[in-house]
XYZ file of C-alpha atoms in Angstrom:
341
model
C -23.662 7.579 11.883
C -19.849 7.588 11.984
C -18.195 5.532 9.241
C -16.277 2.566 10.714
C -12.508 2.839 10.491
C -12.417 -0.365 8.455
C -15.218 -1.620 6.225
C -15.689 -4.836 4.264
C -16.520 -4.406 0.594
C -16.294 -6.404 -2.635
C -12.518 -5.890 -2.848
C -11.490 -6.589 0.727
C -11.065 -4.736 4.011
C -10.953 -1.026 3.267
C -9.734 1.970 5.250
C -11.449 4.915 3.573
C -9.558 7.553 5.571
C -6.238 6.254 4.199
C -7.585 4.897 0.889
C -5.794 1.600 1.489
C -6.876 -2.028 1.655
C -5.811 -4.803 4.021
C -5.309 -8.268 2.457
C -7.655 -7.477 -0.470
C -8.874 -10.348 -2.656
C -9.310 -8.182 -5.776
C -6.685 -5.911 -7.383
C -6.442 -2.488 -5.710
C -4.069 0.478 -5.792
C -2.522 0.052 -2.337
C -2.553 -3.058 -0.144
C -1.123 -3.839 3.283
C -0.446 -7.578 3.410
C -0.472 -9.640 6.607
C 1.420 -12.708 5.344
C 2.415 -14.743 2.325
C -0.334 -17.346 1.979
C -2.158 -17.201 -1.322
C -5.570 -16.177 0.028
C -4.087 -13.140 1.810
C -1.436 -12.001 -0.674
C -2.871 -11.947 -4.167
C -1.492 -10.839 -7.483
C -2.495 -7.591 -9.190
C -2.153 -4.789 -6.628
C -0.262 -1.674 -7.745
C 1.536 -1.278 -4.413
C 2.203 -3.749 -1.594
C 3.250 -2.993 1.982
C 4.266 -5.897 4.231
C 6.793 -7.039 6.821
C 10.277 -7.082 5.320
C 10.742 -10.829 5.898
C 7.585 -11.469 3.877
C 8.932 -9.682 0.804
C 11.031 -12.558 -0.627
C 8.140 -14.936 0.049
C 5.523 -12.975 -1.874
C 7.990 -12.136 -4.631
C 8.648 -15.853 -5.039
C 4.933 -16.409 -5.452
C 3.867 -13.260 -7.316
C 6.955 -12.270 -9.310
C 8.296 -8.736 -9.523
C 5.903 -6.451 -7.655
C 6.045 -2.944 -6.245
C 6.538 -3.727 -2.562
C 7.951 -1.936 0.467
C 8.895 -3.543 3.763
C 8.268 -2.507 7.353
C 9.617 -3.744 10.682
C 7.491 -4.857 13.603
C 6.283 -1.930 15.748
C 7.347 0.590 13.072
C 4.661 3.254 12.659
C 3.936 4.540 9.171
C 1.317 7.105 8.268
C -0.974 7.231 5.231
C -3.272 10.270 4.948
C -2.998 10.915 8.707
C -3.918 7.309 9.544
C -1.288 5.474 11.597
C -0.447 1.882 10.738
C 1.957 -0.606 12.299
C 2.718 -4.314 11.960
C 2.926 -6.657 14.944
C 3.886 -10.355 15.197
C 1.064 -12.772 14.437
C 2.990 -16.001 15.106
C 1.271 -17.705 12.150
C 4.237 -18.239 9.804
C 7.496 -16.403 9.171
C 6.839 -12.775 8.261
C 3.201 -12.867 9.380
C 1.756 -9.721 10.921
C -1.223 -8.300 12.678
C -2.065 -4.891 11.256
C -2.848 -2.085 13.699
C -4.812 0.904 12.408
C -5.257 4.113 14.418
C -7.192 7.245 13.490
C -8.682 9.993 15.685
C -8.155 7.989 18.853
C -9.770 4.823 17.510
C -7.688 1.623 17.200
C -8.503 -1.472 15.169
C -6.357 -4.594 14.782
C -6.620 -7.090 11.920
C -4.980 -10.428 12.709
C -4.838 -12.102 9.316
C -4.118 -15.639 10.543
C -2.399 -16.188 13.874
C -1.457 -18.553 16.692
C -0.135 -17.896 20.186
C 2.227 -20.895 20.530
C 5.922 -20.290 19.807
C 6.709 -22.541 16.827
C 10.442 -21.837 16.797
C 10.494 -20.189 13.383
C 7.989 -17.307 13.540
C 8.102 -14.147 15.628
C 5.884 -14.963 18.625
C 2.372 -13.490 18.681
C 2.113 -10.251 20.637
C -1.319 -9.027 21.778
C -2.090 -5.452 20.764
C -4.595 -3.394 22.742
C -7.413 -2.038 20.604
C -11.084 -1.126 20.500
C -12.033 -3.467 17.634
C -10.323 -6.801 16.955
C -10.772 -8.600 13.620
C -10.067 -12.274 14.209
C -10.077 -15.496 12.269
C -11.753 -18.469 13.952
C -10.668 -21.365 11.726
C -10.746 -23.691 14.732
C -13.327 -21.813 16.773
C -14.921 -24.866 18.401
C -14.177 -26.292 21.899
C -13.023 -29.740 20.600
C -9.985 -28.097 19.010
C -7.343 -28.190 21.724
C -3.682 -28.375 20.716
C -1.058 -30.364 22.567
C 2.350 -28.719 23.126
C 4.330 -28.948 19.909
C 7.248 -30.655 21.697
C 4.997 -33.647 22.342
C 3.699 -33.634 18.757
C 7.203 -33.611 17.290
C 8.323 -36.373 19.635
C 5.464 -38.431 18.222
C 6.381 -37.547 14.631
C 10.013 -38.525 15.112
C 9.022 -41.777 16.857
C 6.702 -42.579 13.945
C 9.522 -41.964 11.467
C 11.971 -44.102 13.465
C 9.457 -46.957 13.642
C 8.844 -46.819 9.894
C 12.601 -46.887 9.324
C 12.951 -50.036 11.417
C 10.290 -51.651 9.213
C 12.097 -50.671 6.014
C 9.486 -48.152 4.900
C 9.629 -44.579 3.643
C 7.792 -41.985 5.751
C 5.786 -39.442 3.724
C 4.644 -36.448 5.756
C 2.218 -33.937 4.230
C 2.267 -30.249 5.129
C 1.736 -27.009 3.253
C 4.782 -25.719 1.413
C 4.815 -22.330 3.148
C 4.890 -22.304 6.932
C 3.942 -25.842 7.933
C 6.730 -27.489 5.929
C 9.430 -25.288 7.462
C 7.995 -25.833 10.947
C 8.145 -29.584 10.413
C 11.625 -29.357 8.981
C 12.871 -27.295 11.917
C 11.848 -29.946 14.431
C 12.500 -33.224 12.589
C 15.306 -35.335 14.095
C 17.752 -35.556 11.211
C 19.817 -38.141 13.137
C 17.138 -40.682 12.171
C 17.786 -40.284 8.453
C 17.755 -37.966 5.486
C 15.005 -35.455 4.810
C 13.789 -35.490 1.216
C 11.478 -32.850 -0.245
C 8.947 -32.340 -3.001
C 9.886 -29.533 -5.408
C 7.230 -27.114 -4.128
C 8.531 -27.430 -0.576
C 12.189 -27.326 -1.601
C 11.699 -24.139 -3.623
C 9.897 -22.319 -0.819
C 12.353 -23.546 1.786
C 15.269 -22.159 -0.234
C 13.570 -18.750 -0.130
C 13.268 -18.961 3.649
C 16.664 -20.492 4.503
C 18.465 -17.115 4.663
C 16.077 -16.131 7.469
C 15.929 -19.382 9.489
C 18.438 -22.069 10.411
C 16.985 -25.253 8.916
C 18.342 -28.809 8.477
C 19.682 -29.964 5.128
C 17.209 -31.395 2.643
C 17.483 -33.404 -0.565
C 15.216 -32.637 -3.502
C 13.496 -35.634 -5.075
C 14.198 -35.718 -8.801
C 13.621 -38.140 -11.681
C 16.958 -39.722 -10.806
C 15.925 -40.486 -7.214
C 15.409 -44.218 -6.691
C 13.019 -46.026 -4.358
C 15.979 -47.579 -2.589
C 17.387 -44.096 -1.896
C 14.263 -43.222 0.095
C 13.829 -46.333 2.248
C 13.942 -45.460 5.940
C 14.075 -41.745 5.283
C 11.335 -39.101 5.440
C 9.742 -37.155 2.594
C 8.058 -33.771 3.095
C 5.368 -33.150 0.498
C 2.413 -30.783 -0.023
C -1.086 -32.276 0.419
C -1.679 -32.042 -3.329
C 0.999 -34.731 -3.872
C -1.116 -37.363 -2.147
C -2.611 -39.742 -4.694
C -0.446 -38.376 -7.515
C 1.831 -40.370 -9.794
C 4.768 -38.642 -8.080
C 4.226 -40.545 -4.838
C 4.477 -43.975 -6.474
C 8.240 -43.585 -6.322
C 7.997 -43.939 -2.522
C 6.681 -47.552 -2.372
C 6.726 -49.043 0.252
C 5.661 -45.966 2.196
C 3.551 -44.847 5.148
C 1.701 -41.518 5.022
C 0.900 -38.922 7.667
C -0.620 -35.466 7.686
C 0.166 -32.593 10.058
C -2.978 -30.485 10.406
C -5.419 -29.147 12.948
C -8.135 -31.149 11.204
C -6.434 -34.362 12.347
C -8.329 -33.717 15.607
C -11.157 -35.618 13.928
C -10.522 -39.232 12.907
C -12.942 -38.898 10.025
C -10.695 -36.326 8.366
C -7.825 -38.820 8.275
C -10.066 -41.536 6.807
C -11.445 -39.239 4.108
C -7.935 -38.342 3.028
C -6.742 -41.974 3.100
C -3.918 -41.007 5.461
C -2.272 -43.671 7.631
C -1.452 -41.347 10.526
C -2.591 -37.925 11.643
C -0.653 -35.444 13.772
C -2.620 -32.546 15.231
C -0.458 -29.540 14.399
C -1.794 -26.210 13.209
C -0.472 -22.729 12.552
C -3.806 -21.321 13.738
C -5.160 -20.843 17.258
C -7.227 -23.522 18.921
C -10.402 -22.610 20.811
C -8.628 -21.526 23.972
C -5.915 -19.717 22.045
C -8.527 -17.562 20.329
C -10.177 -16.666 23.624
C -6.826 -15.933 25.277
C -5.754 -13.642 22.436
C -9.051 -11.761 22.376
C -8.999 -11.179 26.119
C -5.433 -9.855 25.940
C -6.417 -7.148 23.436
C -8.986 -5.692 25.883
C -11.194 -5.080 22.829
C -14.960 -5.000 23.248
C -15.906 -5.194 19.559
C -14.910 -8.432 17.820
C -15.349 -9.192 14.121
C -15.016 -12.853 13.082
C -13.920 -13.302 9.482
C -13.309 -16.946 8.557
C -13.806 -20.332 10.156
C -16.584 -21.214 12.587
C -17.731 -17.612 12.555
C -21.373 -18.016 13.574
C -20.748 -20.359 16.483
C -17.716 -18.484 17.744
C -19.295 -15.036 17.533
C -22.416 -16.313 19.299
C -20.255 -17.596 22.157
C -18.455 -14.250 22.374
C -21.769 -12.403 22.612
C -22.757 -14.714 25.468
C -19.556 -13.632 27.215
C -20.516 -9.963 26.867
C -18.593 -8.982 23.738
C -20.073 -6.971 20.895
C -19.296 -9.664 18.320
C -20.380 -10.100 14.722
C -19.272 -11.831 11.532
C -18.083 -10.618 8.136
C -17.679 -12.627 4.952
C -14.268 -12.685 3.312
C -12.409 -14.812 0.787
C -9.881 -16.043 3.340
C -9.755 -19.806 3.680
C -8.093 -20.585 6.990
C -6.699 -24.125 7.052
C -8.341 -25.979 4.194
C -10.309 -29.113 4.949
C -10.956 -32.053 2.648
C -10.202 -30.138 -0.547
C -6.646 -29.181 0.407
C -4.781 -27.750 -2.525
C -1.307 -26.283 -2.357
C -1.862 -23.073 -4.312
C 1.051 -21.883 -6.395
C 3.550 -22.887 -3.713
C 1.702 -20.505 -1.393
C 0.043 -23.166 0.659
C -1.926 -22.865 3.829
C -1.037 -23.801 7.294
């Protein structure tokens, strides 16, 4: 039997022909990295290859590493295997990874979404024979509204809180979600304050994206300074001593899991906005169809349900276990400023 072009082993996704891993979760010699979130770009590899806009992000998180950057659609060859990176639309610098060898083409998505968020290079479908897809939100109830409507609702919520003399605290992961929120907040309503984790990551990204001004919350910041304004904070700040400075405040979370009311109650959040940097159900199906792939491998999320549906539609679909987390649920933790989206 012919060895698959990519195999899943204890270290990650391995291309034997090139002796290179894709988003490995254990230290390896050579790794091609799809994006900067902590579950996909881990410390300890001897050599990293990623999109050039992702380099400052992973260096911020991992320190000085041996990394080389590639542009989208740039082909590079390792041991006669052709690789190229293509926009994933997940967060800034995120890539799908195309692998071609002896006429066979595989595409690994990492994490992705098809909606244009205004800060990431828009997802581009890549034709292939085998498509490795996440399915974080691979259930029919997950159906995103256009982000313009979501941000209108967020800004209205902030304006209402301001009129009531309250501080608005909006939770989103420090890498990706926070910058997306920041890009679309209406700064005419008030000032935008930030938690240190979000401020630090945003400063890394500012040279690449035009973002509104922010003010870092410090020990010197007073409650009266914050009244009527909005604070962007990572989910891990909720319930911490840090947030007591905000009283009186109203909280909200921007996440795909806000589709379910129970998720908001479990997190003790006042308001939920359904906003994700992953595909919804229809987005996944649209992306898969556009690749013209027949073989589909589902890696993280609702893998069993989603792959079963794909098989019913005539695809050769299966699941593989990985250490990727998708968008975390009730145990959200902002990992080392890496965050999830």
